[in-house]
Short mmCIF file of C-alpha atoms and ligand atoms in Angstrom, two decimals:
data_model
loop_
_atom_site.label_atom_id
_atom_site.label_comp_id
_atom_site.label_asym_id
_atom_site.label_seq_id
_atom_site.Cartn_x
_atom_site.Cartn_y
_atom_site.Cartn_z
CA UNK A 1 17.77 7.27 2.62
CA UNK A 2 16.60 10.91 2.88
CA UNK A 3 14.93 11.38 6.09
CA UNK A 4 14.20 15.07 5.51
CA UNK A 5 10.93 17.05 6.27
CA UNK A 6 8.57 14.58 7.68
CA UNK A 7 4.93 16.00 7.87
CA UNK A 8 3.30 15.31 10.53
CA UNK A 9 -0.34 15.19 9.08
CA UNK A 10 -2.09 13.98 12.25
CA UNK A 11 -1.72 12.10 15.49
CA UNK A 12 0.28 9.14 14.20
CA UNK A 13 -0.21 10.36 10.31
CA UNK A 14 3.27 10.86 8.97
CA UNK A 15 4.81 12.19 5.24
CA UNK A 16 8.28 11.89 3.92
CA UNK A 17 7.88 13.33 0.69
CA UNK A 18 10.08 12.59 -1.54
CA UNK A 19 11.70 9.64 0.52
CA UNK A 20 12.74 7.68 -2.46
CA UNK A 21 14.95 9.11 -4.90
CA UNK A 22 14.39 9.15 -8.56
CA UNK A 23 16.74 6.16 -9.38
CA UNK A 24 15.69 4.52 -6.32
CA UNK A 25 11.98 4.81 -7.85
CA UNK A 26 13.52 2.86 -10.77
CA UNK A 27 14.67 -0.15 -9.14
CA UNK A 28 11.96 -0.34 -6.98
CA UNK A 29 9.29 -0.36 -9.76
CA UNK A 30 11.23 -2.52 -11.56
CA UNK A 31 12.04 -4.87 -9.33
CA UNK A 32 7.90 -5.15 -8.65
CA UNK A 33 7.07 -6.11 -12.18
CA UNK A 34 10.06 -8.88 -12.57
CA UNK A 35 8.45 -10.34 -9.48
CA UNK A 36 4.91 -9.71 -10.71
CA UNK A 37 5.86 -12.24 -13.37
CA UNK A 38 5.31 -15.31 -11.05
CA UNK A 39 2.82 -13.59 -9.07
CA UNK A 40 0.89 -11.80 -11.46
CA UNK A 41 -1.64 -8.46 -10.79
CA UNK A 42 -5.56 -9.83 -10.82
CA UNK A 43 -8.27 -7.90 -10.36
CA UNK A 44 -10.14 -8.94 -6.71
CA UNK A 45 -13.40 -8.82 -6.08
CA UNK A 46 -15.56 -7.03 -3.59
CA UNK A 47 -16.78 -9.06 -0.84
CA UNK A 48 -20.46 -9.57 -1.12
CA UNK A 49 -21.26 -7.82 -4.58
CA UNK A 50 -18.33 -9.38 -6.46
CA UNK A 51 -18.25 -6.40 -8.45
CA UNK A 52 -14.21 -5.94 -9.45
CA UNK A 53 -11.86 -4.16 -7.87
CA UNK A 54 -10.32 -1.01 -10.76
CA UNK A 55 -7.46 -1.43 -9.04
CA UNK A 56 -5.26 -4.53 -9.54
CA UNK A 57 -3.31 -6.53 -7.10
CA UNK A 58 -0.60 -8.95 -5.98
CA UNK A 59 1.32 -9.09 -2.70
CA UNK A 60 4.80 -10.13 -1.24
CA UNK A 61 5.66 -11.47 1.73
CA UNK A 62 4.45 -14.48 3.64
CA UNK A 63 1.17 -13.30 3.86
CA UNK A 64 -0.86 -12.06 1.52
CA UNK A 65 -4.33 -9.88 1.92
CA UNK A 66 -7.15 -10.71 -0.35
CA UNK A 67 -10.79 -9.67 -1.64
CA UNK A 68 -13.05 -12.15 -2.47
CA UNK A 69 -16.96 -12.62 -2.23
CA UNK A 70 -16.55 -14.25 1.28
CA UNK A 71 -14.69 -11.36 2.51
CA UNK A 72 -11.20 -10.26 3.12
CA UNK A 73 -8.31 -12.28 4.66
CA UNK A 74 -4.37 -13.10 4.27
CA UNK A 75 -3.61 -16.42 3.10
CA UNK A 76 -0.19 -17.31 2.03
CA UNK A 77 -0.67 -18.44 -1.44
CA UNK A 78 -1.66 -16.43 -4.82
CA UNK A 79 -5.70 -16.93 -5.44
CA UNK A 80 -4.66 -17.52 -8.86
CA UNK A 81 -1.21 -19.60 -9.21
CA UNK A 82 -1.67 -21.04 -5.64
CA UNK A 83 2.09 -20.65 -5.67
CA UNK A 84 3.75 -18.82 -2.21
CA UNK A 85 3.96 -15.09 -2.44
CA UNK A 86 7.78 -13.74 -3.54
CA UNK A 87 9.48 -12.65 -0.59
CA UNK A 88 9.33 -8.67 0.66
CA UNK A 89 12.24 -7.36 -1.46
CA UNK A 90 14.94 -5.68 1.02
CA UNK A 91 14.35 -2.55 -0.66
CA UNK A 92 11.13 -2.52 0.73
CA UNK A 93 12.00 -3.56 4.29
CA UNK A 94 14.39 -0.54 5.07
CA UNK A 95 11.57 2.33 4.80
CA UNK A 96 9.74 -0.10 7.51
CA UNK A 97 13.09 -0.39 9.36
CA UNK A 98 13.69 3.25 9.41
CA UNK A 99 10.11 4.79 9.75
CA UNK A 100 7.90 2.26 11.94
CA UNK A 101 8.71 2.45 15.48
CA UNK A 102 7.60 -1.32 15.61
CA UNK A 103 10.18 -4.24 16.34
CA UNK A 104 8.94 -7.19 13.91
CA UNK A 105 9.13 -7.22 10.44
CA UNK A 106 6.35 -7.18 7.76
CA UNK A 107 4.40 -10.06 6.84
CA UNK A 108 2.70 -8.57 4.18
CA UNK A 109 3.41 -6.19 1.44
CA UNK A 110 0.43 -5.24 -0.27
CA UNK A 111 1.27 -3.75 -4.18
CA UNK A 112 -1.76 -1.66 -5.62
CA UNK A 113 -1.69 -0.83 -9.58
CA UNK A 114 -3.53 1.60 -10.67
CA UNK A 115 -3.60 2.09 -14.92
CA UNK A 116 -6.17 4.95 -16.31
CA UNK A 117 -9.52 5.52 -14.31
CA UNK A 118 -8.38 3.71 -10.96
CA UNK A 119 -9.18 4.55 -7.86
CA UNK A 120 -10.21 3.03 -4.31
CA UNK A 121 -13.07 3.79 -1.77
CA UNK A 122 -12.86 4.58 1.59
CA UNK A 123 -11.78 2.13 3.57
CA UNK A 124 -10.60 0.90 6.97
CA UNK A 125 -7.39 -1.52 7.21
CA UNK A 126 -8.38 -3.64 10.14
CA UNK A 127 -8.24 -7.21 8.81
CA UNK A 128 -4.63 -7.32 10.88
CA UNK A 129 -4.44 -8.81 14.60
CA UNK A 130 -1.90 -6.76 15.20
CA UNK A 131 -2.94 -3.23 15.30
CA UNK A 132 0.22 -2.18 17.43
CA UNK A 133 2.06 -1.49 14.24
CA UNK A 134 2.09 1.20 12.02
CA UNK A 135 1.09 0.42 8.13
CA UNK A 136 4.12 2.15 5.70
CA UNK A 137 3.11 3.08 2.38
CA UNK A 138 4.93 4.03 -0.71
CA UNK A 139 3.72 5.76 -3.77
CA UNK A 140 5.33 5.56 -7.15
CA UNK A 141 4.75 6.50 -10.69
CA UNK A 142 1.73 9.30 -10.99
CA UNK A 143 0.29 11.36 -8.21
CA UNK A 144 -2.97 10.32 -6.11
CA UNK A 145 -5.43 12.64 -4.25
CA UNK A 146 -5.25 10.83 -0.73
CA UNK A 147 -8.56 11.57 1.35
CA UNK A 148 -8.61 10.46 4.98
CA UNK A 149 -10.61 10.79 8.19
CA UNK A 150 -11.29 9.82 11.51
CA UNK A 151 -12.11 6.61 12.93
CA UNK A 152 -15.75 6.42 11.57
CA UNK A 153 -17.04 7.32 8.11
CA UNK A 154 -18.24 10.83 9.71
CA UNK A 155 -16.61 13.89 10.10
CA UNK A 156 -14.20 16.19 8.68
CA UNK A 157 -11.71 14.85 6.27
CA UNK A 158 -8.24 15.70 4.58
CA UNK A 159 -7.03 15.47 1.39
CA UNK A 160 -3.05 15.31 0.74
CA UNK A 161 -1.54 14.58 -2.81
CA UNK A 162 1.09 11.54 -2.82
CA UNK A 163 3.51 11.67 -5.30
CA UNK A 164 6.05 9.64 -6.64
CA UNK A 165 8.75 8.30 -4.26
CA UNK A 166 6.42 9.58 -1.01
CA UNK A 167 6.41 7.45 2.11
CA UNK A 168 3.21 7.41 4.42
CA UNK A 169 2.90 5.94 7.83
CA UNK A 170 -0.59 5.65 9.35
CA UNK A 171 -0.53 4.05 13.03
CA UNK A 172 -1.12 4.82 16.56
CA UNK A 173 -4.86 6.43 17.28
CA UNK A 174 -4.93 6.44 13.42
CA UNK A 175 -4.05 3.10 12.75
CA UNK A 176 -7.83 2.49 12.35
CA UNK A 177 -8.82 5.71 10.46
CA UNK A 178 -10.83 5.74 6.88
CA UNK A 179 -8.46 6.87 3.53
CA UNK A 180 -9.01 6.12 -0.36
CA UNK A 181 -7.49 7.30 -3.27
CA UNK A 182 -10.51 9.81 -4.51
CA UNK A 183 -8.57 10.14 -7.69
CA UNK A 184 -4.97 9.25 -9.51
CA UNK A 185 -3.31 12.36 -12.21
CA UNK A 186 -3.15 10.58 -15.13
CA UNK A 187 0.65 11.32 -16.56
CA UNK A 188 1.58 13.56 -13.90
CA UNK A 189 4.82 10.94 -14.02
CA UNK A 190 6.39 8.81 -16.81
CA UNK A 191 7.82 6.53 -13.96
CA UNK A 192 5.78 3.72 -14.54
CA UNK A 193 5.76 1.89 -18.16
CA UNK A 194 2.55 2.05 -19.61
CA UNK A 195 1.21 4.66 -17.05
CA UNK A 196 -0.64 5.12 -13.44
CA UNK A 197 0.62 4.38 -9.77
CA UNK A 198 1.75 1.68 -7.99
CA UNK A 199 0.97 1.74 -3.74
CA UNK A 200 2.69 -0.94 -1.89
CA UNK A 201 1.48 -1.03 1.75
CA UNK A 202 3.66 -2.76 4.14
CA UNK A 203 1.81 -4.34 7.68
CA UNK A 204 2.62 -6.19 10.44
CA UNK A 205 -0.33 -9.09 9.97
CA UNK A 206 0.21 -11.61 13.17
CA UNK A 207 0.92 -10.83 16.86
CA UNK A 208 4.46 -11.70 17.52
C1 MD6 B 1 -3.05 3.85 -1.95
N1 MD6 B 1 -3.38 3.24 0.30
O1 MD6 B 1 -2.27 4.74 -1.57
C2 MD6 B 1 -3.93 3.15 -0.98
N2 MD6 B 1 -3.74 2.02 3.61
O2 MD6 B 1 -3.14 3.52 -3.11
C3 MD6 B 1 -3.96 2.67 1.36
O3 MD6 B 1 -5.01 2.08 1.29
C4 MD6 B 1 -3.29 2.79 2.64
O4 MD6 B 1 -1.76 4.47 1.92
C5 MD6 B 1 -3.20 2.09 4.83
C6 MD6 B 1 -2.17 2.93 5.12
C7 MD6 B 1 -1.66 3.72 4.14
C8 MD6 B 1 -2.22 3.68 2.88
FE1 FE B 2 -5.63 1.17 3.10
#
């Protein structure tokens, strides 16, 4: 894969734009809605209010992270089929092989869609035991206005754009930091059928 121009956006905040190719894009997104067929994308709920999520979710791996009224955890069934999760498509482990300096595998890949109007909060991910390893995210389909901060909801903040094919890592003294998607471009990319982005966040969920 191209391993050209990473940004280093802060202390353990990396970019490889572009990281995925165009065809690469492709497969990938295709390969997430075949296996979105037995898993399907549902809409969770926020802990506490219950009010839905306008994002829409499913995961892979053998772990996957949910939103309910009782809160957030991983549990290793759909909330919906109470089938297993599909497994992590290999296509999805090499950008974790190549970019995360961390020696175990993912347990859970996270896969965000986001149609017209979608977006998501600020937010800490912190719901992992293992916070030694890096979270590696990939954007695909249309571009996102990515706001992050520091470790509490105060201070100053930056704002990058993720675009299609993108790779972010987010780990060390970061690992904890606040991000959201403030907003998504609607058709700034034709990449995904029927329009919007899809995130897929790969962790490390369990302590070796
Ligand atoms: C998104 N991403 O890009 C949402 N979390 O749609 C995340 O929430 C995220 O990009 C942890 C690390 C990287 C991320
Ligand atoms: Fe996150």
């Amino acid at each position: 894969m191209a391993m050209v121009r990473p940004l280093q956006l802060a202390a353990g905040v990396t970019l490889w734009r572009e990281y995925f190719a165009r065809p690469v894009q492709q497969e990938i997104v295709e390969t997430v809605m075949r296996l979105a067929q037995s898993a399907p994308f549902y809409r969770p709920l926020m802990p506490k209010t219950a009010n839905p999520f306008s994002v829409e979710e499913t995961n892979f791996g053998p772990l996957g992270w949910l939103a309910e009224p009782g809160g957030y955890r991983y549990a290793p069934q759909h909330p919906v089929t109470g089938e297993p999760w599909p497994a992590i498509p290999d296509m999805l482990i090499e950008p974790w092989r190549s970019v995360a300096p961390f020696p175990q595998p993912p347990e859970c890949c996270l896969v965000n869609l986001y149609r017209a109007g979608a977006k998501m909060g600020a937010h800490q991910d912190r719901d992992e035991d293992e916070l030694g390893a890096p979270v590696v995210s990939v954007s695909l389909g249309d571009d996102a206005v990515f706001r992050f901060g520091g470790v509490t909801r105060k201070g100053p903040t930056q704002t990058v754009k993720l675009s299609s094919g993108d790779v972010l890592t987010f780990g060390g003294p970061s690992r904890l930091m606040f991000h959201g998607i403030a907003r998504v471009i609607a058709a700034s990319s034709d990449l995904v059928h029927g329009g919007g982005r899809i995130n897929l966040t790969l962790r490390r969920v369990t302590k070796a």
